[in-house]
Coordinates of C-alpha atoms and ligand atoms in Angstrom, one line a residue:
M823 CA 1.2 7.4 -22.3
V824 CA 4.9 6.7 -19.9
A825 CA 5.5 10.8 -21.2
A826 CA 2.2 12.2 -20.2
S827 CA 2.8 9.8 -17.1
A828 CA 5.0 11.5 -14.7
P829 CA 7.7 10.8 -12.7
L830 CA 7.7 8.1 -14.9
D831 CA 11.3 8.1 -16.6
R832 CA 10.3 8.4 -21.1
N833 CA 13.4 6.2 -21.7
S834 CA 13.5 6.1 -25.7
A835 CA 10.5 5.1 -27.5
Y836 CA 13.3 2.1 -28.6
C837 CA 13.5 0.9 -25.2
N838 CA 9.4 0.8 -25.2
L839 CA 9.1 -0.8 -28.5
L840 CA 11.5 -3.3 -27.4
Q841 CA 9.1 -4.1 -24.7
C842 CA 5.9 -4.0 -27.0
T843 CA 7.3 -6.2 -29.3
D844 CA 10.5 -8.8 -27.1
F845 CA 8.8 -8.6 -24.1
A846 CA 5.0 -8.9 -25.4
E847 CA 4.2 -11.9 -23.4
T848 CA 5.5 -9.7 -19.9
C849 CA 3.7 -6.2 -20.8
V850 CA 0.0 -5.5 -20.3
V851 CA -2.0 -2.8 -21.9
A852 CA -5.4 -1.8 -21.6
E853 CA -7.7 -0.4 -24.1
R854 CA -10.9 1.8 -23.5
Q855 CA -13.1 2.4 -27.3
G856 CA -9.8 1.9 -29.0
R857 CA -8.1 4.2 -27.2
V858 CA -4.8 3.0 -25.0
I859 CA -5.6 4.0 -21.4
G860 CA -2.8 1.7 -19.7
W861 CA 0.9 0.0 -19.7
V862 CA 2.2 -1.9 -17.5
S863 CA 6.0 -3.4 -19.2
A864 CA 7.4 -5.9 -16.7
Y865 CA 9.8 -9.6 -17.9
R866 CA 11.4 -11.7 -16.3
P867 CA 15.1 -11.4 -14.9
P868 CA 16.6 -13.7 -16.8
S869 CA 19.4 -13.8 -13.8
A870 CA 16.2 -14.9 -11.8
P871 CA 14.1 -16.7 -13.2
D872 CA 11.8 -17.1 -10.1
R873 CA 10.9 -13.1 -10.1
I874 CA 8.8 -10.8 -12.0
F875 CA 9.9 -7.3 -12.8
V876 CA 8.0 -4.8 -12.9
W877 CA 9.2 -1.7 -14.8
Q878 CA 6.8 0.8 -15.5
V879 CA 2.7 1.6 -14.9
A880 CA 0.9 4.7 -16.5
V881 CA -3.3 4.7 -16.4
D882 CA -4.5 7.8 -17.9
A883 CA -5.7 10.8 -15.8
S884 CA -9.0 10.5 -17.5
A885 CA -9.2 6.8 -16.0
R886 CA -6.8 6.3 -12.2
G887 CA -8.8 5.4 -9.2
E888 CA -10.5 2.7 -10.9
G889 CA -8.5 0.3 -10.1
L890 CA -7.1 0.1 -13.2
A891 CA -3.8 -0.6 -12.6
L892 CA -4.4 -2.8 -10.0
R893 CA -6.5 -5.1 -12.5
M894 CA -3.5 -4.9 -15.1
L895 CA -0.7 -6.7 -11.9
D896 CA -3.4 -9.1 -11.4
A897 CA -3.9 -10.1 -15.5
L898 CA -0.3 -10.2 -15.6
I899 CA 0.9 -12.1 -12.6
A900 CA -1.6 -14.8 -14.3
R901 CA -0.1 -14.9 -17.3
P902 CA 1.4 -18.8 -18.1
A903 CA 4.7 -16.4 -19.3
V904 CA 4.6 -15.3 -15.3
A905 CA 3.8 -18.7 -14.5
G906 CA 7.0 -20.5 -11.2
A907 CA 7.0 -16.1 -10.3
T908 CA 7.6 -16.3 -6.8
S909 CA 7.9 -12.9 -6.3
L910 CA 7.1 -9.3 -7.8
T911 CA 9.8 -6.9 -7.7
T912 CA 10.1 -3.3 -8.8
T913 CA 11.8 0.0 -8.1
I914 CA 10.5 3.4 -6.9
T915 CA 11.5 6.5 -4.9
E916 CA 11.2 7.3 -1.4
G917 CA 9.3 10.0 -2.6
N918 CA 6.5 8.2 -5.8
A919 CA 3.5 7.9 -2.7
A920 CA 1.7 6.9 -5.4
S921 CA 3.5 4.0 -6.9
W922 CA 4.3 2.8 -3.1
G923 CA 0.4 3.4 -2.9
L924 CA -0.4 0.8 -5.3
F925 CA 2.8 -1.7 -5.1
G926 CA 1.5 -1.6 -0.8
A927 CA -2.5 -2.6 -1.8
F928 CA -1.4 -4.7 -4.4
A929 CA 0.4 -6.1 -1.6
R930 CA -2.6 -6.3 0.2
R931 CA -3.9 -7.9 -2.1
C932 CA -2.4 -10.4 -3.0
N933 CA -2.0 -11.8 1.6
A934 CA 1.7 -11.2 0.4
E935 CA 4.6 -9.1 2.0
L936 CA 6.1 -5.8 0.6
T937 CA 9.9 -5.8 1.8
K938 CA 11.9 -2.9 0.4
A939 CA 15.7 -2.1 0.0
P940 CA 18.3 0.2 -1.7
R941 CA 18.8 -0.8 -4.7
F942 CA 20.6 1.8 -7.4
E943 CA 22.2 4.6 -5.0
R944 CA 21.5 8.1 -5.9
E945 CA 26.0 9.1 -5.6
A946 CA 27.0 5.6 -5.9
H947 CA 25.2 4.8 -8.9
F948 CA 22.9 8.2 -10.2
G949 CA 26.2 10.5 -10.0
G950 CA 24.0 12.5 -8.0
A951 CA 21.6 13.1 -10.4
H952 CA 19.0 10.9 -9.9
D953 CA 17.1 9.7 -6.2
T954 CA 18.1 6.2 -5.1
E955 CA 15.8 3.8 -6.2
W956 CA 13.9 1.2 -3.7
E957 CA 13.5 -2.1 -4.5
A958 CA 10.2 -3.3 -3.2
R959 CA 9.8 -7.2 -3.1
I960 CA 6.1 -9.1 -3.3
A961 CA 6.0 -12.5 -2.0
P962 CA 4.3 -14.6 -2.0
L963 CA 3.2 -14.5 -5.3
P964 CA -1.1 -16.1 -4.8
T965 CA -0.1 -19.2 -7.5
H966 CA -2.9 -19.2 -10.2
Ligands
COA1094 C1 0.4 5.4 -10.3 C2 -1.1 4.8 -11.3 C3 -0.1 4.0 -12.5 C4 -2.2 4.5 -10.4 O1 -3.6 4.0 -11.8 P1 -5.2 4.0 -10.8 O2 -5.2 3.0 -12.0 O3 -5.0 5.1 -10.6 O4 -4.0 2.8 -9.2 P2 -5.8 2.2 -9.0 O5 -7.1 2.3 -9.1 O6 -6.3 0.4 -9.3 O7 -5.6 2.1 -7.4 C5 -4.9 1.6 -7.1 C6 -3.7 1.3 -5.5 O8 -2.8 3.0 -5.5 C7 -3.2 4.0 -5.0 N1 -2.8 5.3 -4.9 C8 -3.3 4.8 -6.7 N2 -2.8 6.8 -6.9 C9 -2.5 7.0 -5.4 C10 -1.9 8.3 -5.7 N3 -1.4 9.7 -5.9 N4 -1.2 8.4 -4.3 C11 -1.7 7.2 -3.2 N5 -2.2 6.2 -3.4 C12 -2.2 5.9 -4.9 C13 -4.5 3.7 -5.0 O9 -5.3 4.1 -3.0 C14 -5.6 2.1 -5.0 O10 -5.2 1.9 -3.2 P3 -6.1 0.5 -1.9 O11 -6.6 -0.1 -2.9 O12 -5.4 0.8 -1.0 O13 -6.7 2.3 -2.2 C15 -1.5 6.0 -11.5 O14 -1.9 7.3 -10.9 C16 -0.4 6.7 -12.7 O15 -0.1 6.3 -14.4 N6 0.8 7.7 -12.8 C17 1.6 7.8 -13.5 C18 2.7 7.0 -13.0 C19 3.2 6.6 -12.0 O16 3.8 6.9 -10.8 N7 3.2 5.1 -11.9 C20 4.2 4.7 -10.3 C21 4.2 3.2 -10.7 S1 5.1 3.0 -11.7

């Protein structure tokens, strides 16, 4: 699913397997008729346990525009494993309109503020090989 969801980084199968085993409590899968159509990978950063960090969100092309991504984020923050998190962070490249649209909509849905700041920069961190990843921070999260 991730590989079919440009512009997401494909990472490796090994990385995806670690996400859905070691981080299963903070990852979400959506299925329709036995087929996976949605995926969110996320974790509680050990250095910032008051946050939930969302790594990737992917919805199968056949299921886009139905509110599934928003529902998966809702389900994520309602998980017991996310209890106590007061903010959600993610990183987004400037040109990823779908991602800004999604997280902007999610912030509005939570009645929260979305702030952004550069996190990993094109030259300093990627040697010019990858666009700057902006950290988007949504806070405060609703309490469950
Ligand atoms: C981005 C993606 C996850 C959205 O999934 P989805 O289930 O269609 O999203 P939803 O229907 O829940 O829409 C949520 C919000 O995002 C906005 N949005 C979705 N796709 C968008 C796009 N291509 N451009 C701008 N905004 C978009 C919607 O308008 C909606 O906001 P609204 O409620 O204010 O109208 C899906 O298009 C996808 O998998 N894209 C490829 C991977 C990717 O870019 N992931 C980015 C997140 S890391």
